[in-house]
Coordinates of N, CA and C in Angstrom, one line a residue:
M129 N 93.8 123.6 103.4 CA 94.7 123.7 104.4 C 94.3 124.9 105.2
Y130 N 94.1 124.7 106.5 CA 93.6 125.9 107.4 C 94.6 126.1 108.5
T131 N 94.7 127.3 109.0 CA 95.7 127.6 110.1 C 95.2 126.9 111.3
L132 N 96.0 126.1 111.9 CA 95.7 125.3 113.1 C 95.9 126.1 114.4
H133 N 96.8 127.0 114.3 CA 97.2 127.8 115.5 C 96.8 129.2 115.3
R134 N 95.7 129.7 115.6 CA 95.2 131.0 115.4 C 95.8 131.9 116.5
T135 N 96.8 132.7 116.1 CA 97.4 133.6 117.0 C 97.3 135.0 116.4
S136 N 97.1 136.0 117.2 CA 97.1 137.4 116.7 C 98.5 137.7 116.2
T137 N 98.5 138.4 115.0 CA 99.9 138.7 114.4 C 100.6 139.7 115.4
T138 N 100.0 140.3 116.3 CA 100.7 141.2 117.2 C 101.5 140.3 118.3
E139 N 101.1 139.1 118.4 CA 101.7 138.2 119.4 C 102.8 137.4 118.7
M140 N 103.0 137.5 117.4 CA 104.0 136.8 116.6 C 105.3 137.5 116.6
E141 N 106.4 136.8 116.5 CA 107.7 137.3 116.3 C 108.0 137.5 114.8
V142 N 108.6 138.6 114.5 CA 108.9 138.9 113.1 C 110.2 138.1 112.8
T143 N 110.1 137.4 111.6 CA 111.2 136.5 111.1 C 111.4 136.8 109.7
S144 N 112.7 137.0 109.3 CA 113.0 137.3 107.9 C 113.4 136.0 107.3
I145 N 112.9 135.7 106.0 CA 113.3 134.5 105.3 C 113.4 134.9 103.9
R146 N 114.4 134.4 103.3 CA 114.7 134.8 101.8 C 114.1 133.6 101.0
L147 N 113.3 134.0 100.0 CA 112.6 133.1 99.1 C 112.9 133.5 97.7
E148 N 113.1 132.6 96.9 CA 113.2 132.9 95.4 C 112.0 133.6 95.0
R149 N 112.1 134.5 94.1 CA 111.0 135.3 93.6 C 109.9 134.4 93.1
E150 N 110.2 133.4 92.3 CA 109.3 132.5 91.6 C 108.5 131.7 92.7
L151 N 109.2 131.3 93.8 CA 108.6 130.5 94.8 C 107.6 131.4 95.6
K152 N 107.9 132.7 95.8 CA 107.0 133.6 96.5 C 105.8 133.8 95.7
E153 N 106.0 134.0 94.4 CA 104.8 134.2 93.5 C 103.9 133.1 93.4
R154 N 104.5 131.9 93.4 CA 103.7 130.7 93.3 C 102.9 130.5 94.7
L155 N 103.6 130.7 95.8 CA 102.9 130.7 97.1 C 101.7 131.7 97.1
K156 N 101.9 132.8 96.5 CA 100.8 133.8 96.5 C 99.6 133.4 95.7
E157 N 100.0 132.7 94.6 CA 98.9 132.1 93.8 C 98.1 131.0 94.4
I158 N 98.9 130.1 95.1 CA 98.2 129.1 95.8 C 97.4 129.5 97.0
A159 N 97.9 130.5 97.7 CA 97.3 131.0 98.9 C 96.0 131.8 98.6
G160 N 95.9 132.5 97.5 CA 94.7 133.2 97.2 C 94.5 134.3 98.3
N161 N 93.2 134.3 98.7 CA 92.8 135.3 99.7 C 93.4 135.1 101.1
Q162 N 93.9 133.8 101.4 CA 94.4 133.5 102.6 C 95.8 134.2 103.0
G163 N 96.5 134.6 101.9 CA 97.8 135.2 102.0 C 98.9 134.2 102.2
Y164 N 100.0 134.5 101.5 CA 101.1 133.5 101.5 C 101.8 133.4 102.8
Q165 N 101.9 134.3 103.6 CA 102.4 134.2 104.9 C 101.7 133.2 105.8
A166 N 100.4 133.3 105.8 CA 99.5 132.3 106.5 C 99.7 130.9 106.0
L167 N 99.8 130.8 104.6 CA 100.1 129.5 104.0 C 101.4 128.9 104.5
I168 N 102.4 129.8 104.6 CA 103.8 129.3 105.0 C 103.6 128.9 106.5
R169 N 102.9 129.6 107.3 CA 102.7 129.2 108.7 C 102.0 127.9 108.8
D170 N 100.9 127.7 108.0 CA 100.2 126.4 108.0 C 101.2 125.3 107.5
L171 N 101.9 125.4 106.6 CA 102.9 124.4 106.1 C 103.9 124.1 107.2
L172 N 104.5 125.1 107.8 CA 105.5 124.8 108.9 C 104.7 124.2 110.1
W173 N 103.6 124.5 110.5 CA 102.9 123.9 111.6 C 102.6 122.4 111.4
N174 N 102.1 122.2 110.1 CA 101.8 120.8 109.7 C 103.1 119.9 109.8
F175 N 104.2 120.5 109.3 CA 105.5 119.8 109.3 C 106.0 119.5 110.8
V176 N 105.8 120.6 111.6 CA 106.2 120.3 113.0 C 105.4 119.3 113.8
E177 N 104.1 119.4 113.4 CA 103.2 118.4 114.2 C 103.4 117.0 113.6
Q178 N 103.7 116.8 112.3 CA 104.0 115.5 111.8 C 105.2 114.9 112.4
K179 N 106.2 115.8 112.5 CA 107.5 115.3 112.9 C 107.6 115.1 114.5
S180 N 106.8 115.9 115.2 CA 106.8 115.8 116.7 C 105.9 114.7 117.2
G181 N 105.0 114.3 116.4 CA 104.0 113.2 116.9 C 102.8 113.8 117.4
D182 N 102.7 115.2 117.5 CA 101.5 115.9 117.9 C 100.5 116.0 116.8
F183 N 100.1 114.9 116.3 CA 99.2 114.9 115.1 C 97.7 115.1 115.5
S184 N 97.1 116.0 114.7 CA 95.7 116.2 114.8 C 95.1 116.0 113.3
P185 N 94.0 115.3 113.1 CA 93.6 115.0 111.8 C 93.4 116.3 110.9
Q186 N 93.9 116.3 109.7 CA 93.8 117.4 108.8 C 92.6 117.3 107.9
F187 N 92.1 116.2 107.7 CA 91.0 115.9 106.8 C 90.0 115.0 107.4
S188 N 88.8 115.1 106.9 CA 87.8 114.1 107.3 C 87.6 113.2 106.0
R189 N 87.0 112.1 106.3 CA 86.6 111.1 105.1 C 85.8 111.9 104.1
S190 N 84.9 112.7 104.5 CA 84.0 113.3 103.4 C 84.8 114.3 102.5
E191 N 86.0 114.7 102.9 CA 86.7 115.6 102.0 C 87.5 114.9 100.9
I192 N 87.6 113.5 101.0 CA 88.3 112.7 100.0 C 87.4 112.3 98.9
R193 N 87.6 112.8 97.6 CA 86.8 112.6 96.5 C 87.1 111.3 95.7
A194 N 88.3 110.9 95.8 CA 88.7 109.6 95.1 C 90.0 109.2 95.8
S195 N 90.3 107.8 95.7 CA 91.4 107.3 96.3 C 92.0 106.3 95.3
F196 N 93.4 106.1 95.4 CA 94.1 105.3 94.5 C 95.2 104.4 95.2
Q197 N 95.3 103.2 94.9 CA 96.3 102.3 95.5 C 97.6 102.9 95.2
A198 N 98.5 102.8 96.2 CA 99.9 103.3 96.1 C 100.8 102.5 97.0
K199 N 102.1 102.7 96.8 CA 103.1 102.1 97.7 C 103.9 103.2 98.3
A200 N 104.2 103.4 99.5 CA 105.0 104.4 100.1 C 106.5 104.3 99.7
E201 N 106.9 105.4 99.2 CA 108.4 105.3 98.9 C 109.2 106.0 100.1
Q202 N 108.5 106.9 100.9 CA 109.1 107.4 102.1 C 108.1 107.2 103.2
E203 N 108.5 107.5 104.5 CA 107.6 107.5 105.5 C 106.5 108.6 105.4
Q204 N 105.3 108.2 105.6 CA 104.1 109.2 105.5 C 103.3 109.1 106.7
R205 N 102.4 110.0 106.9 CA 101.4 109.9 108.0 C 100.0 110.1 107.4
C206 N 99.1 109.2 107.7 CA 97.7 109.3 107.1 C 97.1 110.6 107.7
V207 N 96.6 111.4 106.7 CA 95.9 112.7 107.1 C 94.7 112.6 107.9
I208 N 94.0 111.3 107.9 CA 92.8 111.1 108.7 C 93.1 110.5 110.0
T209 N 93.9 109.4 110.0 CA 94.1 108.7 111.3 C 95.3 109.1 112.0
G210 N 96.3 109.6 111.3 CA 97.6 110.0 111.9 C 98.6 108.7 112.0
K211 N 98.0 107.6 111.5 CA 98.9 106.4 111.4 C 100.1 106.6 110.5
I212 N 101.3 106.1 111.0 CA 102.5 106.2 110.2 C 102.4 105.1 109.1
I213 N 102.8 105.5 107.9 CA 102.8 104.6 106.7 C 104.3 104.5 106.5
R214 N 104.9 103.2 106.6 CA 106.3 103.0 106.4 C 106.6 102.8 105.0
P215 N 108.0 103.1 104.6 CA 108.4 102.9 103.2 C 108.1 101.4 102.8
N216 N 107.7 101.3 101.6 CA 107.3 100.0 100.9 C 106.0 99.4 101.3
E217 N 105.2 100.1 102.3 CA 104.0 99.7 102.8 C 102.9 100.1 101.8
S218 N 101.8 99.3 101.6 CA 100.7 99.7 100.8 C 100.0 100.8 101.5
M219 N 99.5 101.8 100.7 CA 98.7 102.9 101.2 C 97.8 103.4 100.1
L220 N 97.1 104.4 100.3 CA 96.2 105.1 99.3 C 96.7 106.5 99.2
L221 N 96.4 107.0 98.0 CA 96.6 108.5 97.8 C 95.2 109.0 97.6
G222 N 94.8 110.0 98.4 CA 93.4 110.5 98.3 C 93.4 111.9 97.6
L223 N 92.5 112.1 96.7 CA 92.3 113.2 96.1 C 91.2 114.1 96.8
T224 N 91.6 115.3 97.3 CA 90.7 116.1 98.0 C 89.9 116.9 97.1
A225 N 88.9 117.6 97.6 CA 88.0 118.5 96.9 C 88.8 119.7 96.3
H226 N 89.9 120.0 96.9 CA 90.8 121.2 96.4 C 91.9 120.6 95.4
G227 N 91.8 119.4 95.1 CA 92.8 118.9 94.1 C 94.1 118.4 94.7
E228 N 94.2 118.3 96.0 CA 95.4 117.9 96.7 C 95.5 116.4 96.7
M229 N 96.7 115.8 96.6 CA 96.9 114.4 96.7 C 97.4 114.3 98.2
V230 N 96.8 113.4 99.0 CA 97.2 113.3 100.4 C 97.4 111.8 100.8
P231 N 98.2 111.4 101.7 CA 98.5 110.0 102.1 C 97.4 109.6 103.0
L232 N 97.0 108.3 102.7 CA 96.0 107.7 103.5 C 96.4 106.3 103.8
S233 N 96.2 105.8 105.0 CA 96.5 104.5 105.4 C 95.4 103.5 104.9
I234 N 95.7 102.2 104.7 CA 94.8 101.3 104.3 C 93.7 101.2 105.4
G235 N 92.4 101.2 105.0 CA 91.3 101.2 105.9 C 90.9 102.5 106.5
S236 N 91.6 103.6 106.2 CA 91.2 104.9 106.8 C 90.0 105.5 106.3
L237 N 89.5 105.0 105.1 CA 88.2 105.5 104.5 C 87.0 104.6 104.9
V238 N 87.3 103.5 105.7 CA 86.2 102.6 106.1 C 85.6 103.1 107.4
D239 N 84.3 103.1 107.6 CA 83.7 103.6 108.8 C 83.8 102.5 109.9

């Protein structure tokens, strides 16, 4: 996951958020050198873009190491094409090089 919106921290507003200690520690572990605050910004931007329809692809086909047939239980958005995957629709789950499972629409891995 990479920061989509590179803004100088001097241009950002300071916001206070309360997190459980365990959640903060786990975010730090996941973020590594990126830093957990940057990770939280990435997660929030991804959520906002998915919900607002301002989708930009997050992954390329070459980043998917394996895929598995699945059925959507909730609405998803394909991380390659941006196509909405509706509940009960067939889909793929893609395994990325970083070990993340991501939603893929049927046909999104075909050139």
